[in-house]
Amino acid sequence: MAKTIRNLYDKKLTYENLYKAHLLSRKGKKTREETIKFNLKQEDYILWLYEKLKNLTYKHGGYKVFYVTQPKLRKIEKSRYIDRIVHRWYVDSFMQEYFVKQYIYTSYACIKNKGMHKAVVELQKSMKHCKNIWQKYYILKMDIKKFFQNINKDILLNILLRKIKDSKLIWLTKEIIYSSEGKKGLPIGNYTSQIFANIYLNEVDQYIKHKLKVKYYFRYMDDSIILIKTKKEAKKLLYKIEEYLNKNLQLELNEKTQIFKNKQGVNFCGYKINEYRLKIRDKGKKKLKKKVKKLKNKIKQGEINSKEARKYIAGHIGYVKIANVNNLLNKLFYIEK
């Protein structure tokens, strides 16, 4: 695979690829008003979008802002449906092939065949190994302060431009990155934001793995773990990582960052993990119970059927299954047929 992206924009810009991006963008959202409206004239809209992208006259639209309170208060910026098609085409045509394949193996967020389940299983496996070889060891847990809000757009662009040498793709990259206000911050909710955030932190991943030579390092978005033999080594690593983040990415670690003994276990991806046990954290358990209770009420009221309810909670079943929860799965997810 070539190290840089050259002369690919026009090759990847086809009606068929934009249509495919539309199908992927509307997945699970077919009943939404904006999707229905787009579907009514999808051929015309896609042809219009094709011409705009071809002539470099496409302009990213504004954002609809709203807030969510779970798991914490967050500002969500929702782009227009037609912009989301562009995001999908951009990521699938260029980012996946040229950037995602360069990630370290132990980066798990927003990557096909990875995810939080694999992250916790592989972390626990390494914890068992460290217990066997060291008996006692330390865990360095790091969390970045207001990560999405503090991503520097100019730094991000420079990272991307190391690989992107296609002038048309550079134009579109800038159009997407600078579509929101301010010099810092990516809109939470954009398909591109997830991958841009991963590309941004891949810089520190490469530094930790290849410069600092850290063997047991795991990252899920802005939450990362290092397993290390001594507290002294952990402190030295933490200092170097903080210095790198601040100097190269203009990021800081927050108050959740800490060093502790392995016997305490660690919270990661919604689980409390030690060498021999995976437990769902109480906060996560409470949230799941609330969701399932709501679904059961909807079934009783005839708003949805059991099959639809099962489909809705499919991802949550996987979340429970890998943990040592005794009969929680049956108690929590039993829905009458």
Tab-separated table of C-alpha atoms in Angstrom:
chain	number	residue	atom	x	y	z
A	1	MET	CA	0.000	0.000	0.000
A	2	ALA	CA	1.283	3.466	-0.922
A	3	LYS	CA	2.264	5.662	2.024
A	4	THR	CA	0.514	8.754	0.664
A	5	ILE	CA	-2.816	9.493	-1.016
A	6	ARG	CA	-2.307	10.841	-4.521
A	7	ASN	CA	-4.689	11.218	-7.469
A	8	LEU	CA	-7.460	9.227	-5.789
A	9	TYR	CA	-10.170	11.833	-5.257
A	10	ASP	CA	-11.592	11.670	-8.797
A	11	LYS	CA	-11.277	7.886	-8.938
A	12	LYS	CA	-13.250	7.429	-5.720
A	13	LEU	CA	-15.829	10.101	-6.570
A	14	THR	CA	-18.564	8.134	-8.348
A	15	TYR	CA	-22.338	8.067	-8.175
A	16	GLU	CA	-22.132	4.437	-7.040
A	17	ASN	CA	-19.813	5.240	-4.116
A	18	LEU	CA	-21.978	8.152	-2.973
A	19	TYR	CA	-25.085	5.975	-3.223
A	20	LYS	CA	-23.364	3.305	-1.120
A	21	ALA	CA	-22.474	5.995	1.441
A	22	HIS	CA	-26.146	7.027	1.486
A	23	LEU	CA	-27.285	3.442	2.165
A	24	LEU	CA	-24.815	3.129	5.036
A	25	SER	CA	-25.731	6.547	6.449
A	26	ARG	CA	-29.443	5.792	6.593
A	27	LYS	CA	-28.968	2.381	8.238
A	28	GLY	CA	-31.148	2.267	11.345
A	29	LYS	CA	-32.531	5.735	10.562
A	30	LYS	CA	-34.994	5.019	7.723
A	31	THR	CA	-37.990	6.355	9.629
A	32	ARG	CA	-36.449	9.756	10.403
A	33	GLU	CA	-37.984	12.702	8.590
A	34	GLU	CA	-34.753	13.882	6.950
A	35	THR	CA	-34.007	10.379	5.636
A	36	ILE	CA	-37.523	9.960	4.248
A	37	LYS	CA	-37.294	13.315	2.454
A	38	PHE	CA	-33.915	12.421	0.974
A	39	ASN	CA	-35.170	9.009	-0.176
A	40	LEU	CA	-38.004	10.609	-2.148
A	41	LYS	CA	-35.505	12.250	-4.507
A	42	GLN	CA	-32.348	10.325	-3.697
A	43	GLU	CA	-31.107	10.084	-7.295
A	44	ASP	CA	-31.422	13.860	-7.819
A	45	TYR	CA	-29.785	14.660	-4.495
A	46	ILE	CA	-26.856	12.303	-5.071
A	47	LEU	CA	-26.272	13.655	-8.584
A	48	TRP	CA	-26.351	17.189	-7.157
A	49	LEU	CA	-23.866	16.200	-4.456
A	50	TYR	CA	-21.641	14.501	-7.036
A	51	GLU	CA	-21.457	17.696	-9.109
A	52	LYS	CA	-20.735	19.850	-6.045
A	53	LEU	CA	-17.890	17.570	-4.952
A	54	LYS	CA	-16.538	17.263	-8.495
A	55	ASN	CA	-16.481	21.033	-9.053
A	56	LEU	CA	-15.171	21.726	-5.533
A	57	THR	CA	-18.206	23.906	-4.773
A	58	TYR	CA	-19.575	21.742	-1.952
A	59	LYS	CA	-20.027	23.614	1.327
A	60	HIS	CA	-20.522	21.824	4.625
A	61	GLY	CA	-23.814	22.924	6.197
A	62	GLY	CA	-24.389	24.060	9.734
A	63	TYR	CA	-25.110	21.980	12.823
A	64	LYS	CA	-28.148	21.291	14.917
A	65	VAL	CA	-27.026	21.471	18.555
A	66	PHE	CA	-28.530	19.473	21.406
A	67	TYR	CA	-27.332	18.000	24.697
A	68	VAL	CA	-27.301	14.498	26.185
A	69	THR	CA	-26.927	13.765	29.882
A	70	GLN	CA	-25.776	10.112	29.770
A	71	PRO	CA	-23.142	9.018	30.632
A	72	LYS	CA	-22.365	12.708	31.274
A	73	LEU	CA	-23.505	16.096	29.972
A	74	ARG	CA	-22.258	16.452	26.402
A	75	LYS	CA	-22.902	18.853	23.560
A	76	ILE	CA	-23.848	17.037	20.346
A	77	GLU	CA	-23.581	18.790	17.000
A	78	LYS	CA	-25.663	17.035	14.352
A	79	SER	CA	-24.868	17.751	10.709
A	80	ARG	CA	-27.281	17.704	7.763
A	81	TYR	CA	-28.064	14.297	6.291
A	82	ILE	CA	-26.373	15.170	2.984
A	83	ASP	CA	-23.195	16.122	4.881
A	84	ARG	CA	-23.291	12.792	6.674
A	85	ILE	CA	-23.178	11.068	3.264
A	86	VAL	CA	-20.028	13.049	2.479
A	87	HIS	CA	-18.525	12.041	5.853
A	88	ARG	CA	-19.219	8.381	5.162
A	89	TRP	CA	-17.778	8.527	1.632
A	90	TYR	CA	-14.705	10.427	2.868
A	91	VAL	CA	-13.932	8.012	5.705
A	92	ASP	CA	-14.645	4.783	3.819
A	93	SER	CA	-12.818	5.853	0.663
A	94	PHE	CA	-9.677	7.338	2.189
A	95	MET	CA	-9.316	7.200	5.976
A	96	GLN	CA	-9.913	3.476	6.468
A	97	GLU	CA	-7.346	2.400	3.923
A	98	TYR	CA	-4.590	4.906	4.632
A	99	PHE	CA	-4.885	5.703	8.323
A	100	VAL	CA	-6.714	2.976	10.273
A	101	LYS	CA	-4.332	0.290	9.040
A	102	GLN	CA	-1.471	2.218	10.638
A	103	TYR	CA	-2.936	2.074	14.166
A	104	ILE	CA	-1.266	0.019	16.880
A	105	TYR	CA	-2.907	-3.347	17.576
A	106	THR	CA	-4.102	-2.345	21.058
A	107	SER	CA	-6.216	0.618	19.939
A	108	TYR	CA	-9.839	-0.516	20.105
A	109	ALA	CA	-12.371	2.299	19.602
A	110	CYS	CA	-14.337	2.729	16.356
A	111	ILE	CA	-12.394	0.000	14.540
A	112	LYS	CA	-13.943	-2.956	12.734
A	113	ASN	CA	-13.572	-6.236	14.669
A	114	LYS	CA	-12.296	-4.387	17.758
A	115	GLY	CA	-14.474	-2.536	20.312
A	116	MET	CA	-14.760	-2.452	24.108
A	117	HIS	CA	-15.418	-6.185	24.540
A	118	LYS	CA	-12.160	-7.126	22.853
A	119	ALA	CA	-10.351	-4.354	24.748
A	120	VAL	CA	-11.332	-5.642	28.201
A	121	VAL	CA	-10.748	-9.307	27.338
A	122	GLU	CA	-7.239	-8.605	26.019
A	123	LEU	CA	-6.428	-6.267	28.901
A	124	GLN	CA	-7.418	-8.955	31.412
A	125	LYS	CA	-5.321	-11.518	29.539
A	126	SER	CA	-2.280	-9.234	29.859
A	127	MET	CA	-3.053	-8.592	33.530
A	128	LYS	CA	-2.930	-12.365	34.150
A	129	HIS	CA	0.369	-12.549	32.290
A	130	CYS	CA	1.872	-9.685	34.313
A	131	LYS	CA	0.696	-11.353	37.513
A	132	ASN	CA	2.494	-14.545	36.482
A	133	ILE	CA	5.784	-12.891	35.541
A	134	TRP	CA	5.938	-10.113	38.169
A	135	GLN	CA	3.536	-11.214	40.944
A	136	LYS	CA	2.979	-7.556	41.839
A	137	TYR	CA	2.802	-4.745	39.310
A	138	TYR	CA	1.319	-1.272	38.793
A	139	ILE	CA	-1.435	0.107	36.614
A	140	LEU	CA	-1.173	3.541	35.059
A	141	LYS	CA	-4.637	4.709	34.032
A	142	MET	CA	-4.821	7.841	31.881
A	143	ASP	CA	-7.778	9.940	30.833
A	144	ILE	CA	-7.567	13.068	28.660
A	145	LYS	CA	-9.185	16.285	29.815
A	146	LYS	CA	-12.162	17.278	27.608
A	147	PHE	CA	-10.686	15.391	24.695
A	148	PHE	CA	-12.988	16.183	21.770
A	149	GLN	CA	-13.285	19.841	22.794
A	150	ASN	CA	-9.490	20.261	22.959
A	151	ILE	CA	-8.401	18.720	19.657
A	152	ASN	CA	-6.451	21.408	17.821
A	153	LYS	CA	-7.723	21.582	14.233
A	154	ASP	CA	-4.461	22.913	12.782
A	155	ILE	CA	-2.442	20.122	14.415
A	156	LEU	CA	-4.959	17.552	13.175
A	157	LEU	CA	-4.751	18.923	9.634
A	158	ASN	CA	-0.950	18.764	9.676
A	159	ILE	CA	-1.074	15.125	10.806
A	160	LEU	CA	-3.447	14.295	7.942
A	161	LEU	CA	-1.382	16.210	5.388
A	162	ARG	CA	1.585	13.925	5.964
A	163	LYS	CA	-0.347	11.334	3.986
A	164	ILE	CA	-2.823	13.365	1.942
A	165	LYS	CA	-1.096	14.792	-1.141
A	166	ASP	CA	-4.172	14.976	-3.375
A	167	SER	CA	-5.099	18.687	-3.688
A	168	LYS	CA	-8.829	17.996	-4.067
A	169	LEU	CA	-8.859	15.745	-1.025
A	170	ILE	CA	-6.959	18.396	0.934
A	171	TRP	CA	-9.711	20.885	0.025
A	172	LEU	CA	-12.449	18.523	1.287
A	173	THR	CA	-10.482	17.677	4.437
A	174	LYS	CA	-10.285	21.365	5.334
A	175	GLU	CA	-13.984	21.831	4.533
A	176	ILE	CA	-14.880	19.088	7.034
A	177	ILE	CA	-12.388	19.960	9.788
A	178	TYR	CA	-13.208	23.665	9.820
A	179	SER	CA	-16.981	23.181	9.438
A	180	SER	CA	-17.506	23.929	13.146
A	181	GLU	CA	-16.569	27.122	14.962
A	182	GLY	CA	-13.334	27.695	16.827
A	183	LYS	CA	-9.704	26.663	16.487
A	184	LYS	CA	-10.241	23.698	18.771
A	185	GLY	CA	-12.839	20.964	19.058
A	186	LEU	CA	-14.480	18.383	16.836
A	187	PRO	CA	-18.290	17.972	16.712
A	188	ILE	CA	-19.330	14.946	18.755
A	189	GLY	CA	-21.726	13.133	16.452
A	190	ASN	CA	-19.860	13.407	13.141
A	191	TYR	CA	-18.719	10.117	11.605
A	192	THR	CA	-15.480	11.887	10.690
A	193	SER	CA	-14.891	13.087	14.264
A	194	GLN	CA	-14.486	9.545	15.566
A	195	ILE	CA	-11.780	8.681	13.085
A	196	PHE	CA	-10.087	12.090	13.325
A	197	ALA	CA	-9.916	11.648	17.109
A	198	ASN	CA	-8.324	8.217	16.702
A	199	ILE	CA	-5.812	9.544	14.162
A	200	TYR	CA	-4.958	12.374	16.580
A	201	LEU	CA	-4.260	9.995	19.473
A	202	ASN	CA	-2.454	7.530	17.225
A	203	GLU	CA	0.407	10.028	17.512
A	204	VAL	CA	0.798	9.329	21.223
A	205	ASP	CA	0.138	5.593	20.657
A	206	GLN	CA	3.133	5.414	18.316
A	207	TYR	CA	5.253	7.376	20.780
A	208	ILE	CA	4.354	5.092	23.702
A	209	LYS	CA	4.812	1.840	21.775
A	210	HIS	CA	7.838	2.634	19.624
A	211	LYS	CA	9.719	5.430	21.398
A	212	LEU	CA	9.053	4.526	25.019
A	213	LYS	CA	8.924	0.787	24.179
A	214	VAL	CA	5.912	0.106	26.419
A	215	LYS	CA	4.751	-3.478	25.985
A	216	TYR	CA	1.424	-3.515	27.848
A	217	TYR	CA	-0.512	-0.486	26.602
A	218	PHE	CA	-4.237	-0.374	25.761
A	219	ARG	CA	-6.402	2.498	24.505
A	220	TYR	CA	-10.122	2.935	23.965
A	221	MET	CA	-10.578	6.471	22.579
A	222	ASP	CA	-9.244	8.871	25.278
A	223	ASP	CA	-9.102	6.246	28.041
A	224	SER	CA	-5.840	4.285	28.229
A	225	ILE	CA	-4.072	1.764	30.445
A	226	ILE	CA	-0.419	0.801	30.948
A	227	LEU	CA	0.697	-2.225	32.972
A	228	ILE	CA	4.205	-1.722	34.365
A	229	LYS	CA	6.430	-3.514	36.876
A	230	THR	CA	7.260	-0.713	39.345
A	231	LYS	CA	5.757	2.530	40.549
A	232	LYS	CA	8.998	4.333	39.749
A	233	GLU	CA	8.751	3.253	36.085
A	234	ALA	CA	5.079	4.242	36.003
A	235	LYS	CA	5.865	7.766	37.285
A	236	LYS	CA	8.646	8.182	34.727
A	237	LEU	CA	6.340	7.093	31.894
A	238	LEU	CA	3.551	9.373	33.077
A	239	TYR	CA	5.866	12.391	33.083
A	240	LYS	CA	7.070	11.679	29.523
A	241	ILE	CA	3.560	11.036	28.203
A	242	GLU	CA	2.191	14.230	29.785
A	243	GLU	CA	5.064	16.183	28.271
A	244	TYR	CA	4.455	14.673	24.805
A	245	LEU	CA	0.706	15.309	24.905
A	246	ASN	CA	1.162	18.920	25.922
A	247	LYS	CA	3.984	19.738	23.503
A	248	ASN	CA	2.783	17.866	20.408
A	249	LEU	CA	-1.015	17.679	20.708
A	250	GLN	CA	-1.880	20.480	23.164
A	251	LEU	CA	-3.724	18.024	25.390
A	252	GLU	CA	-3.718	17.459	29.159
A	253	LEU	CA	-4.534	14.481	31.350
A	254	ASN	CA	-7.356	14.963	33.846
A	255	GLU	CA	-7.768	14.193	37.543
A	256	LYS	CA	-8.884	10.618	36.802
A	257	THR	CA	-5.299	9.808	35.794
A	258	GLN	CA	-3.640	7.752	38.520
A	259	ILE	CA	-1.151	5.002	39.391
A	260	PHE	CA	-2.214	2.117	41.628
A	261	LYS	CA	-1.351	-1.460	42.584
A	262	ASN	CA	-2.697	-4.342	40.525
A	263	LYS	CA	-4.588	-5.796	43.489
A	264	GLN	CA	-7.020	-2.864	43.243
A	265	GLY	CA	-8.107	-3.851	39.737
A	266	VAL	CA	-9.040	-1.201	37.177
A	267	ASN	CA	-12.159	0.402	35.683
A	268	PHE	CA	-12.045	0.259	31.894
A	269	CYS	CA	-14.755	0.381	29.213
A	270	GLY	CA	-17.562	0.046	31.757
A	271	TYR	CA	-16.088	-2.960	33.593
A	272	LYS	CA	-14.244	-3.449	36.864
A	273	ILE	CA	-11.352	-5.736	35.902
A	274	ASN	CA	-8.833	-7.777	37.845
A	275	GLU	CA	-6.800	-10.822	36.791
A	276	TYR	CA	-9.600	-13.295	37.459
A	277	ARG	CA	-12.857	-11.392	37.280
A	278	LEU	CA	-14.772	-9.057	34.980
A	279	LYS	CA	-17.644	-7.201	36.616
A	280	ILE	CA	-20.034	-4.673	35.165
A	281	ARG	CA	-19.758	-1.445	37.121
A	282	ASP	CA	-22.801	-0.532	39.247
A	283	LYS	CA	-23.448	2.573	37.148
A	284	GLY	CA	-23.583	0.467	33.967
A	285	LYS	CA	-25.786	-2.154	35.600
A	286	LYS	CA	-28.272	0.478	36.734
A	287	LYS	CA	-28.401	1.994	33.246
A	288	LEU	CA	-29.065	-1.410	31.645
A	289	LYS	CA	-31.830	-2.258	34.079
A	290	LYS	CA	-33.512	1.061	33.340
A	291	LYS	CA	-33.385	0.427	29.567
A	292	VAL	CA	-34.769	-3.083	29.860
A	293	LYS	CA	-37.578	-1.939	32.180
A	294	LYS	CA	-38.556	0.682	29.601
A	295	LEU	CA	-38.590	-1.961	26.843
A	296	LYS	CA	-40.756	-4.320	28.881
A	297	ASN	CA	-43.287	-1.540	29.441
A	298	LYS	CA	-43.380	-0.851	25.710
A	299	ILE	CA	-44.064	-4.549	25.029
A	300	LYS	CA	-46.906	-4.577	27.555
A	301	GLN	CA	-48.422	-1.484	25.952
A	302	GLY	CA	-48.137	-3.032	22.482
A	303	GLU	CA	-45.758	-0.378	21.144
A	304	ILE	CA	-43.163	-2.979	20.133
A	305	ASN	CA	-43.022	-6.765	20.046
A	306	SER	CA	-40.528	-9.109	21.686
A	307	LYS	CA	-38.547	-9.601	18.478
A	308	GLU	CA	-38.024	-5.843	18.099
A	309	ALA	CA	-37.020	-5.559	21.755
A	310	ARG	CA	-34.410	-8.300	21.383
A	311	LYS	CA	-32.955	-6.541	18.356
A	312	TYR	CA	-32.730	-3.296	20.314
A	313	ILE	CA	-30.755	-4.865	23.173
A	314	ALA	CA	-28.534	-7.179	21.085
A	315	GLY	CA	-25.445	-5.060	21.780
A	316	HIS	CA	-26.176	-4.930	25.506
A	317	ILE	CA	-26.409	-8.739	25.694
A	318	GLY	CA	-22.823	-8.953	24.437
A	319	TYR	CA	-21.834	-6.391	27.085
A	320	VAL	CA	-23.248	-8.600	29.857
A	321	LYS	CA	-22.141	-11.965	28.466
A	322	ILE	CA	-18.398	-11.451	28.840
A	323	ALA	CA	-18.685	-10.418	32.496
A	324	ASN	CA	-18.879	-12.692	35.553
A	325	VAL	CA	-22.425	-11.777	36.468
A	326	ASN	CA	-23.925	-15.113	37.511
A	327	ASN	CA	-27.576	-15.049	36.392
A	328	LEU	CA	-27.817	-11.345	35.612
A	329	LEU	CA	-28.239	-12.023	31.898
A	330	ASN	CA	-31.349	-14.140	32.423
A	331	LYS	CA	-32.784	-11.816	35.071
A	332	LEU	CA	-32.130	-8.688	33.081
A	333	PHE	CA	-32.938	-9.673	29.542
A	334	TYR	CA	-35.764	-12.182	29.906
A	335	ILE	CA	-38.580	-10.898	27.746
A	336	GLU	CA	-41.674	-12.990	27.241
A	337	LYS	CA	-42.481	-14.106	23.699
